[in-house]
Coordinates of C-alpha atoms and ligand atoms in Angstrom, one line a residue:
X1 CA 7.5 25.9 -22.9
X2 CA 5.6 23.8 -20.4
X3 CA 7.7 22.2 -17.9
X4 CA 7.9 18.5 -17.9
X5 CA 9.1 17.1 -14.5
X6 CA 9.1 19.2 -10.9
X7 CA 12.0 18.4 -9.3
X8 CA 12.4 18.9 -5.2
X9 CA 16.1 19.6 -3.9
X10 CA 17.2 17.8 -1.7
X11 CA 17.7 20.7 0.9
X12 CA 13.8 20.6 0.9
X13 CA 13.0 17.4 1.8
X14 CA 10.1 17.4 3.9
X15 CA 11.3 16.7 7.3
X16 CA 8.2 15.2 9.1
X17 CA 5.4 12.7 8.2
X18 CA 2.4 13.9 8.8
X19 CA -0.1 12.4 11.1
X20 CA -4.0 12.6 9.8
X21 CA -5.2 11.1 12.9
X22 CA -4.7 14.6 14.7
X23 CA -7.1 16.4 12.4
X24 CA -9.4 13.9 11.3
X25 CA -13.2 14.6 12.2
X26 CA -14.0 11.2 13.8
X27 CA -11.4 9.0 15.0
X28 CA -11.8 5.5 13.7
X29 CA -12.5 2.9 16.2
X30 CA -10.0 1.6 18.4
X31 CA -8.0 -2.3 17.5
X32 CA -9.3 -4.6 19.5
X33 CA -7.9 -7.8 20.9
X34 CA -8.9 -10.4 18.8
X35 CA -9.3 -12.7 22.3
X36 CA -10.7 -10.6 24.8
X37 CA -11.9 -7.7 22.8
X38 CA -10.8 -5.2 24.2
X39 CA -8.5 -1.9 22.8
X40 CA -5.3 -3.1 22.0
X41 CA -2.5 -0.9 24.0
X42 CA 0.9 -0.2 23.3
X43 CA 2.6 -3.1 25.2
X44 CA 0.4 -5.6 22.9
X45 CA 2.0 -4.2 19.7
X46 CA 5.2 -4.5 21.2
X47 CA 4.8 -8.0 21.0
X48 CA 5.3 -8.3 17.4
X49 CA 5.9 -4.9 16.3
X50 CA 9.6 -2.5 17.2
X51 CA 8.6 -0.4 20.3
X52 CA 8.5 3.1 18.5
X53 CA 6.7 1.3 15.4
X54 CA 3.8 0.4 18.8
X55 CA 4.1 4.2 19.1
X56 CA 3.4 5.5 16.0
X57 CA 0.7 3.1 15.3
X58 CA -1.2 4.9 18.3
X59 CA 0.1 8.1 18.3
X60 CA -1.9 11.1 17.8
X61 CA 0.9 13.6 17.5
X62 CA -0.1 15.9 14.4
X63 CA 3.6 15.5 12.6
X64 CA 6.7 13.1 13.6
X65 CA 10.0 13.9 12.5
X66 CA 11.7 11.8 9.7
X67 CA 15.3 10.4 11.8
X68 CA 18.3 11.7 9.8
X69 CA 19.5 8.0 9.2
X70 CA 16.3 7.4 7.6
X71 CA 16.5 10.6 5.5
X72 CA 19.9 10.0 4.6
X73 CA 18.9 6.2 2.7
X74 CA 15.4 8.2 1.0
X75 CA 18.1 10.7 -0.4
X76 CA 19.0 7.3 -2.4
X77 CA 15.9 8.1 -4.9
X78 CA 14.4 10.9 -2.9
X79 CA 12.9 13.4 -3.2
X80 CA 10.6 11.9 -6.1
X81 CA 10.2 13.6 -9.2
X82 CA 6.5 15.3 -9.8
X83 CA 5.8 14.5 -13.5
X84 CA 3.2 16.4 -15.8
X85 CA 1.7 14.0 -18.0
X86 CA 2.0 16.1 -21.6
X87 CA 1.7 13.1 -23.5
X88 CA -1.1 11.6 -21.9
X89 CA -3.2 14.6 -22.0
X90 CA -2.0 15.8 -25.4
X91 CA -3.7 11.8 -26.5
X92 CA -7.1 12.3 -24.3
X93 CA -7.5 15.7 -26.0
X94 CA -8.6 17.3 -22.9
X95 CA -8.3 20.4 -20.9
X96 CA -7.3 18.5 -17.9
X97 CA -3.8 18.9 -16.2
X98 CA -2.5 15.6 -15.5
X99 CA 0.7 15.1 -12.8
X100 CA 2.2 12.5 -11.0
X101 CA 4.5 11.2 -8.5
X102 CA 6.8 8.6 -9.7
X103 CA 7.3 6.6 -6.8
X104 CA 8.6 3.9 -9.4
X105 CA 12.1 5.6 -9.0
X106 CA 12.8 3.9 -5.9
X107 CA 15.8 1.1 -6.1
X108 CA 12.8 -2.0 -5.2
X109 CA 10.8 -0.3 -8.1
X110 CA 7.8 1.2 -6.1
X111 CA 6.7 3.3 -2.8
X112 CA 7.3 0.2 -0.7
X113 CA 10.5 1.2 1.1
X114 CA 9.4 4.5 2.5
X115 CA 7.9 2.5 5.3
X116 CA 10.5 -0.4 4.7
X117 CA 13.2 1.8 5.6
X118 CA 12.0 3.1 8.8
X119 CA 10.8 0.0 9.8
X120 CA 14.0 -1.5 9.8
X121 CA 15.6 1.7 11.4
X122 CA 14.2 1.5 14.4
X123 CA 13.9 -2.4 14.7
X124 CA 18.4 -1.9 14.6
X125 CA 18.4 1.2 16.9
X126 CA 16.2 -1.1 19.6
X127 CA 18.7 -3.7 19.3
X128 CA 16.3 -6.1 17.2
X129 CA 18.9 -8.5 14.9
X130 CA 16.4 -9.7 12.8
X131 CA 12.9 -9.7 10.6
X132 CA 10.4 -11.3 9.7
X133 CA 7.7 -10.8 7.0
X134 CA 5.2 -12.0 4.6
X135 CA 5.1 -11.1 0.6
X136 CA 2.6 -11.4 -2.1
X137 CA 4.1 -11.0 -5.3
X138 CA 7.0 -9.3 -3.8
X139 CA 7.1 -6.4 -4.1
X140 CA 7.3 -5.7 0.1
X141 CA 9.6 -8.5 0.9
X142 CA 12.0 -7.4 -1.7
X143 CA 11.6 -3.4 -0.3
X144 CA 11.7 -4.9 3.5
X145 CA 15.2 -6.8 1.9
X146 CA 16.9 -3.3 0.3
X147 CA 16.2 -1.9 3.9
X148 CA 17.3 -4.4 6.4
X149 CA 20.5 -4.7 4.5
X150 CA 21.7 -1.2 4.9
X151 CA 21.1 -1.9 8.9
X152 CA 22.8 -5.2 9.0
X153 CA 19.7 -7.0 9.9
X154 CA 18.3 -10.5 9.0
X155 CA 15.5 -10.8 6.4
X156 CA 13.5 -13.8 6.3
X157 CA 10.3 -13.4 3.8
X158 CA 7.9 -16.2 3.6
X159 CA 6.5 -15.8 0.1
X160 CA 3.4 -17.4 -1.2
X161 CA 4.3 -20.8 -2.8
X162 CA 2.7 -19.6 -6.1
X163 CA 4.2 -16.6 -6.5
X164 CA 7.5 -17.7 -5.4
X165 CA 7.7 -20.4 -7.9
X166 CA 5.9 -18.3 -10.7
X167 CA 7.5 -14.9 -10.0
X168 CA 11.7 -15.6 -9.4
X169 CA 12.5 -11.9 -10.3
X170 CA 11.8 -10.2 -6.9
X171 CA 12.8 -13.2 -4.6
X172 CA 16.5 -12.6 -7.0
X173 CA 16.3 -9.0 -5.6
X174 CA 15.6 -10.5 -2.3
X175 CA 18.5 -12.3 -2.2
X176 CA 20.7 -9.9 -4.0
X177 CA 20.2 -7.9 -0.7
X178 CA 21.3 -10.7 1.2
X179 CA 17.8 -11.5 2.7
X180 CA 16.1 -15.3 2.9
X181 CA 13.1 -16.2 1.0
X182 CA 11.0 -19.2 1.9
X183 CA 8.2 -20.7 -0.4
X184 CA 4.9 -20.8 2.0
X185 CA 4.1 -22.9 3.8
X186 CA 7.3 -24.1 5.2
X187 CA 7.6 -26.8 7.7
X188 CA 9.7 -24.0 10.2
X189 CA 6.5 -23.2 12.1
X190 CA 3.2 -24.8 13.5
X191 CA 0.8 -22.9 10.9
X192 CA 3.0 -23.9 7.9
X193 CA 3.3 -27.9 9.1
X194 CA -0.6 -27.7 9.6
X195 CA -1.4 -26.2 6.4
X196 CA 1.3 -28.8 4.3
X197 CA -0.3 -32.0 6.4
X198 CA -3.9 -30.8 5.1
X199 CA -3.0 -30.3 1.6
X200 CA 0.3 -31.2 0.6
X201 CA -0.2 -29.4 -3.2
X202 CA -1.0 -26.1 -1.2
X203 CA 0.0 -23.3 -3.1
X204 CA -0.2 -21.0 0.0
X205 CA -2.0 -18.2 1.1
X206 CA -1.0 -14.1 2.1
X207 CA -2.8 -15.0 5.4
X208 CA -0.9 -18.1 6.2
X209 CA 2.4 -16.6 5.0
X210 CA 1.7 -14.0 7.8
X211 CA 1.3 -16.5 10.2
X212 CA 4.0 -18.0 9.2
X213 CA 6.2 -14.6 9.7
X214 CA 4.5 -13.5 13.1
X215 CA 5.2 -16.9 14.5
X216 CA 8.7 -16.5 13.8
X217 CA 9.1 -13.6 15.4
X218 CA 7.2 -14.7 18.4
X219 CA 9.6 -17.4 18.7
X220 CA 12.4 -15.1 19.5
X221 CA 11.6 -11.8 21.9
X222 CA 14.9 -10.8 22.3
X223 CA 16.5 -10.4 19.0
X224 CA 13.1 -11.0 16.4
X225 CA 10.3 -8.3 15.0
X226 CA 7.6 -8.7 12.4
X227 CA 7.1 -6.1 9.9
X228 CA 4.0 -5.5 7.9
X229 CA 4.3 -3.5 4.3
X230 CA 0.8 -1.9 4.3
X231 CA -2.7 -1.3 6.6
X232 CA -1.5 0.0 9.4
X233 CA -1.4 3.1 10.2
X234 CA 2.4 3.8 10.8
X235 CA 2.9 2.3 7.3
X236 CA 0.5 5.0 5.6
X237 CA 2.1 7.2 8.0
X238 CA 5.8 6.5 6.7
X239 CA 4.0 7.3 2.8
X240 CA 3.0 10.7 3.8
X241 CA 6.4 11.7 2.6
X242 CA 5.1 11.4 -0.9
X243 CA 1.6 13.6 0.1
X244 CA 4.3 16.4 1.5
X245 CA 6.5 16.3 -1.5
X246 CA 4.2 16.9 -4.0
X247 CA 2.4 19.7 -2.0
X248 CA 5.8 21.9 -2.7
X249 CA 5.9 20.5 -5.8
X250 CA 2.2 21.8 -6.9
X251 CA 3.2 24.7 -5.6
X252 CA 6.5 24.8 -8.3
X253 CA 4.4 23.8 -10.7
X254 CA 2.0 26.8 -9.5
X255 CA -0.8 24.2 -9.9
X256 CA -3.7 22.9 -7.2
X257 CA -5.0 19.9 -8.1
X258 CA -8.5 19.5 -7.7
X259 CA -8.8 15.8 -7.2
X260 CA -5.8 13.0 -6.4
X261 CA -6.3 9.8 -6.5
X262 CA -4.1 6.6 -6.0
X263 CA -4.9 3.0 -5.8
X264 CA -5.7 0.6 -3.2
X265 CA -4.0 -2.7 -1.9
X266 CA -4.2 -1.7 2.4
X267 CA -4.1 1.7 1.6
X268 CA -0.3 3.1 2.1
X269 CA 0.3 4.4 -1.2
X270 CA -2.9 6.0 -1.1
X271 CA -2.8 7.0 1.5
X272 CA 0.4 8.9 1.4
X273 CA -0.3 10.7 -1.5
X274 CA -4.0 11.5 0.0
X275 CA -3.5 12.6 3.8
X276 CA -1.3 16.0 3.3
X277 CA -3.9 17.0 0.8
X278 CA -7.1 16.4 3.1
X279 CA -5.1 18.1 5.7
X280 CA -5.7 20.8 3.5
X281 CA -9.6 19.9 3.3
X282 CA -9.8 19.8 6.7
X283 CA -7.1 22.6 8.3
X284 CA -8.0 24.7 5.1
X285 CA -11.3 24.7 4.1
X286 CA -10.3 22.8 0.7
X287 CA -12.6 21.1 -1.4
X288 CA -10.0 18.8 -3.1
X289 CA -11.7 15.2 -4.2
X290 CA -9.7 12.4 -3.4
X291 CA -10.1 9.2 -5.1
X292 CA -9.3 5.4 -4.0
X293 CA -9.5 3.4 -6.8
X294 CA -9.6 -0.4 -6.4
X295 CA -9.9 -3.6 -8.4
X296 CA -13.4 -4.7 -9.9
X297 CA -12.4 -8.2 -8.7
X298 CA -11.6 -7.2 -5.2
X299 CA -14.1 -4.5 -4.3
X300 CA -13.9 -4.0 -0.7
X301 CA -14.6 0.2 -0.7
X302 CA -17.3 -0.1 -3.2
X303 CA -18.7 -3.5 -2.1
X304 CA -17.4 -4.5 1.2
X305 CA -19.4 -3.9 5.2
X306 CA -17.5 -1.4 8.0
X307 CA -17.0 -3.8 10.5
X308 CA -14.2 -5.6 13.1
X309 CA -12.3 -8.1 11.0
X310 CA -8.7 -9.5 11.6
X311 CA -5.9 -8.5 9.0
X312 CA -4.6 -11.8 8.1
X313 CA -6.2 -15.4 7.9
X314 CA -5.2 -16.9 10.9
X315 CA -6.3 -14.1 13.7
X316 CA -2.6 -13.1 15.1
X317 CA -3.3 -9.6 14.0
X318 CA -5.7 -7.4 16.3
X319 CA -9.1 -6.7 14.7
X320 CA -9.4 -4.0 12.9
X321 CA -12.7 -1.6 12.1
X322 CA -12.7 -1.8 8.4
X323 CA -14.3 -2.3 4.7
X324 CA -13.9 -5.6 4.4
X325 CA -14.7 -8.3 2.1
X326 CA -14.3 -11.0 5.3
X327 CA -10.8 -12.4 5.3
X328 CA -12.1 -15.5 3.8
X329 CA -12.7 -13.9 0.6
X330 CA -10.3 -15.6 -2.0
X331 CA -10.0 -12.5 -4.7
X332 CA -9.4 -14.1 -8.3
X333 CA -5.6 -14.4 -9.7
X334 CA -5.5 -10.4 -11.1
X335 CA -2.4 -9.2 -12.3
X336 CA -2.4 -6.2 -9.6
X337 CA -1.1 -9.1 -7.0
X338 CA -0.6 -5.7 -4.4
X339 CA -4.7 -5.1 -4.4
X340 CA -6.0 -8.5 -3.7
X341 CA -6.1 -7.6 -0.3
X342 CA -9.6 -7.8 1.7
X343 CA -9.8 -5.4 3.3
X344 CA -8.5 -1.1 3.9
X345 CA -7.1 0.6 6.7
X346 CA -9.0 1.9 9.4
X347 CA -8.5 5.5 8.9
X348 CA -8.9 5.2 5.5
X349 CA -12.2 3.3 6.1
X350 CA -13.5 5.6 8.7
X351 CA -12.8 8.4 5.9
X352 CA -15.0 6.5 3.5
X353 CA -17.5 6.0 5.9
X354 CA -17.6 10.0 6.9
X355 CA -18.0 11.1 3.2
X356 CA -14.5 12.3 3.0
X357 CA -13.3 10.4 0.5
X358 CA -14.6 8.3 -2.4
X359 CA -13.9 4.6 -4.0
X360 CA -14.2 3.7 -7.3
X361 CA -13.8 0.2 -9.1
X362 CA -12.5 -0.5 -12.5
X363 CA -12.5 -3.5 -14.4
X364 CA -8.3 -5.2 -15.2
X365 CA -9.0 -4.9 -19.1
X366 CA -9.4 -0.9 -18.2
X367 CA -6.6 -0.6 -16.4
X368 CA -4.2 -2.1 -18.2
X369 CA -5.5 -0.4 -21.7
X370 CA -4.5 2.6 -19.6
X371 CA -0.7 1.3 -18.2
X372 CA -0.4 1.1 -22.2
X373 CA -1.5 4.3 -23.4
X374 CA 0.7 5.5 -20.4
X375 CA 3.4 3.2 -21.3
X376 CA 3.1 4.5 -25.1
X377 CA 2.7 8.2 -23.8
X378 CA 4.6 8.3 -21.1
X379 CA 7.5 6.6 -22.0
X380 CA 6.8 4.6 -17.9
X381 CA 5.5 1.0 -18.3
X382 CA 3.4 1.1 -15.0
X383 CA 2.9 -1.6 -12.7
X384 CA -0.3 -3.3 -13.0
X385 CA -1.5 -1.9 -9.5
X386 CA -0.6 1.3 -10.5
X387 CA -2.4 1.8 -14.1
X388 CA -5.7 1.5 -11.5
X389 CA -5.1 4.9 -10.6
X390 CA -3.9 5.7 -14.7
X391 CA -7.4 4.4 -15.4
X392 CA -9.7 6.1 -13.3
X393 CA -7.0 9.7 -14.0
X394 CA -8.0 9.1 -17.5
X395 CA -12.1 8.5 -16.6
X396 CA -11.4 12.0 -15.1
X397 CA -9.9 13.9 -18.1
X398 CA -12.1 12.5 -20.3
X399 CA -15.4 13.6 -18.4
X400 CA -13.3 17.1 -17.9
X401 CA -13.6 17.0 -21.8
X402 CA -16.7 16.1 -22.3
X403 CA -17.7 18.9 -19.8
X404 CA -15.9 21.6 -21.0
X405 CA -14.1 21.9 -17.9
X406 CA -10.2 23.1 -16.6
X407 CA -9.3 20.8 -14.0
X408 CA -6.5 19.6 -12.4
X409 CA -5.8 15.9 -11.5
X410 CA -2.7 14.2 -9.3
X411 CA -2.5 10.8 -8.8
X412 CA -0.2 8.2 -7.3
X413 CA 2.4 6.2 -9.7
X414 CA 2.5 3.8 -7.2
X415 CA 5.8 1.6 -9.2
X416 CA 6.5 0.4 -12.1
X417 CA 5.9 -2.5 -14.4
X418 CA 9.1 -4.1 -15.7
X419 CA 8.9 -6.9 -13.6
X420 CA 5.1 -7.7 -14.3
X421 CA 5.4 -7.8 -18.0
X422 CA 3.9 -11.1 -17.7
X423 CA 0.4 -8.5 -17.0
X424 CA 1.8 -6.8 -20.2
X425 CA 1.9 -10.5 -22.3
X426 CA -1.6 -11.9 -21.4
X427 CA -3.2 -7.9 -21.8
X428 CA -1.1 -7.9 -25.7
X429 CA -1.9 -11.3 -26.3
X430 CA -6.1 -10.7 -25.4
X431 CA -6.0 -13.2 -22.8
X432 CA -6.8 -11.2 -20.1
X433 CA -10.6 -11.0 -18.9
X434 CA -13.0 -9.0 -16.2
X435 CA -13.7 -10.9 -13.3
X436 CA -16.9 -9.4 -10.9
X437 CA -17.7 -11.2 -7.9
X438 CA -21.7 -12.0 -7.0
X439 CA -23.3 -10.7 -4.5
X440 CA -23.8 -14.2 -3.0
X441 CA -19.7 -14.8 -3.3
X442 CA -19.3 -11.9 -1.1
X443 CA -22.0 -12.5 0.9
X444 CA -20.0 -15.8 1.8
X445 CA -17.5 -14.1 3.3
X446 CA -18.7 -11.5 4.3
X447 CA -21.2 -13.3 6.7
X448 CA -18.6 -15.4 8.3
X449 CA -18.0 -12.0 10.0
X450 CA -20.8 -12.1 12.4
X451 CA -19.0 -14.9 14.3
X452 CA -15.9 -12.4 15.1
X453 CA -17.7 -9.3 16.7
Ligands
LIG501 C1 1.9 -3.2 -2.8 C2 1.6 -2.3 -3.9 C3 0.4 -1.6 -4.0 C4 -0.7 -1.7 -3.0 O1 -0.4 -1.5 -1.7 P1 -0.9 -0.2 -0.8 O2 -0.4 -0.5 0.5 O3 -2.4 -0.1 -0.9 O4 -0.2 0.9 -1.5 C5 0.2 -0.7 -5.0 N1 1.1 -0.5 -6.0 C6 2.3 -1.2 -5.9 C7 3.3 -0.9 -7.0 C8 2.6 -2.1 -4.9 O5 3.8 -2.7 -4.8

């Protein structure tokens, strides 16, 4: 009998996230100030950021212990079960192993509160009463929601005006959790009154709704933080407890998996699946391949320039040394709302850059033919940002047929789908179509970039 699902104890619970910056070959390039370009310290971060999150962003200690508190609410869905994909293989026909984690087992639906969790920790433990954020679809304002609750702090979430009129389900989570949800741009700050005088029909942007949340916080030192649910690198360092779990877990399984491979908003879910295992490459002379696997419509790995650019539209966050597609680029209205971001984290990008890694980009119509074989093998409808990393998992076990070949694949279930089905409607109902940007359209942006650095 082949075992199904690999299931961690409690009791072994990795203890520490791990830190890639202490054994990665080159070091990305410092943040700069986006005025006086020059590195960003800690005391800048503190600014807008709790002061231990300031820590960890620039920390180069090799692993940082997981508080107790913070263990205590991931033993709420934690540890994550590691899932052999029978099904799925057993339909490709191949030789392949397929596994998983299912990060979709989380109470928000998806990896987003490994990082939302400490966040809010240590904003309560510095005396911080409440936070402040931006959210896309919403999937991070809803995760940032679940975790500020359990520490008795304010949530306010400034949600894009399209998505929070089109998508109610997560701002209802939101609010369930006893967090506010604003439809950006509001008229509570300077960026949101500018943005509704120019166009009143505005249907917002990620980048304003960040400027909207960071000048909130700003307004209050004392008792106000901003948190941010991907890109930097405590976030992908908060996923590594994912990367960590499924290491013992391979190891129950008495597998090694030659390539893993997760998809890629700002990099956190990848990222926390893919750091323990290059670890590995680089502490252990491993050859594991490890794939990043992004939109078609919103190529910034396989299309984008490593350069300085700023993480949101307005310039309050520091720049950052990245792939970018320029932060003007407006990605087309995809269903995988979490990967029309512009640009990756700087580790992550500095990894791409050194060879360590690769990128791959797959077309929506691909992906989500693969969230439905999963959903019809696996039992898991997928969320549309995660069947990126079902798609290219497939691309692998299929070539591993075609070449005869054993070979073992993990990837990243990143969440899952229930609350997207609208993805599942237009995919069903053939209304869904492939969207490639020119060369000229990214050149647009892309361009624009000179003027920053
Ligand atoms: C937000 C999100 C992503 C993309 O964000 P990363 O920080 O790159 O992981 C991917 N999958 C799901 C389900 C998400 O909610």
């Amino acid at each position: 009998m082949k075992s199904k699902k690999f299931i961690l104890p409690e009791s072994q619970m990795p203890t520490a996230w791990y830190n890639l910056v202490a054994d990665i070959p080159h070091q990305p390039r410092p943040y700069l100030n986006p005025d006086t370009h020059s590195p960003i310290t800690e005391s800048d971060l503190r600014l807008i950021l709790a002061d231990e999150l300031a820590r960890q962003e620039l920390s180069t200690e090799r692993f940082i212990e997981i508080p107790d508190e913070v263990q205590e609410i991931y033993r709420i869905w934690r540890p994550v079960p590691l899932v052999r994909a029978i099904g799925l293989e057993k339909a490709l026909d191949t030789p392949a192993k397929i596994f998983f984690k299912n990060e979709g087992v989380s109470p928000v639906g998806s990896h987003k509160p490994n990082s939302a969790v400490p966040q809010a920790y240590y904003n309560h433990k510095q005396g911080i009463r409440r936070l402040t954020t931006e959210t896309g679809a919403g999937q991070w304002g809803s995760a940032l929601s679940f975790a500020g609750n359990h520490f008795g702090l304010d949530v306010e979430v400034f949600m894009v005006r399209v998505s929070y009129d089109q998508k109610p389900y997560r701002r209802l989570m939101m609010n369930t959790w006893g967090a506010t949800c604003h439809s950006s741009p509001t008229t509570l700050t300077q960026s949101g009154r500018t943005a509704r005088m120019t166009d009143p029909h505005t249907t917002g942007s990620l980048g304003l709704a960040i400027s909207e949340a960071v000048e909130r916080a700003l307004e209050d030192p004392e008792g106000t933080r901003y948190c941010l649910g991907s890109v930097m690198n405590h976030v992908l360092l908060h996923q590594t407890i994912t990367g960590e779990e499924a290491i013992l877990q391979m190891q129950m399984a008495d597998a090694e998996p030659d390539v893993v491979i997760g998809c890629i908003g700002g990099g956190s879910n990848f990222g926390g699946i893919a750091f323990p295992f290059l670890r590995q490459n680089f502490c252990e002379g491993k050859q594991i391949r490890v794939v990043a696997v992004e939109p078609e419509s919103c190529p910034k790995l396989t299309r984008g320039t490593f350069q300085y650019d700023i993480g949101d539209y307005s310039g309050y966050t520091p720049l950052i040394p990245m792939y970018t597609l320029g932060h003007e680029f407006q990605p087309s209205a995809i269903h995988a709302g979490g990967l029309r971001y512009h640009g990756a984290g700087a580790i992550i990008s500095q990894l791409l850059h050194d060879g360590h890694i690769e990128a791959t980009a797959i077309p929506q119509t691909e992906t989500m033919q693969a969230g439905v074989l999963f959903a019809r093998t696996e039992g898991i409808i997928p969320a549309p940002e995660s069947t990126h990393a079902i798609a290219a998992a497939i691309r692998e076990a299929l070539r591993a047929k075609i070449e005869g070949r054993n070979t073992t694949i993990l990837f990243n279930l990143s969440g899952h789908g229930t609350i997207d089905l609208f993805a599942y409607e237009q995919y069903l109902g053939g209304h869904l179509q492939d969207y490639i940007p020119s060369d000229e359209e990214i050149a647009r942006t892309v361009q624009r970039l000179e003027q920053i650095i």
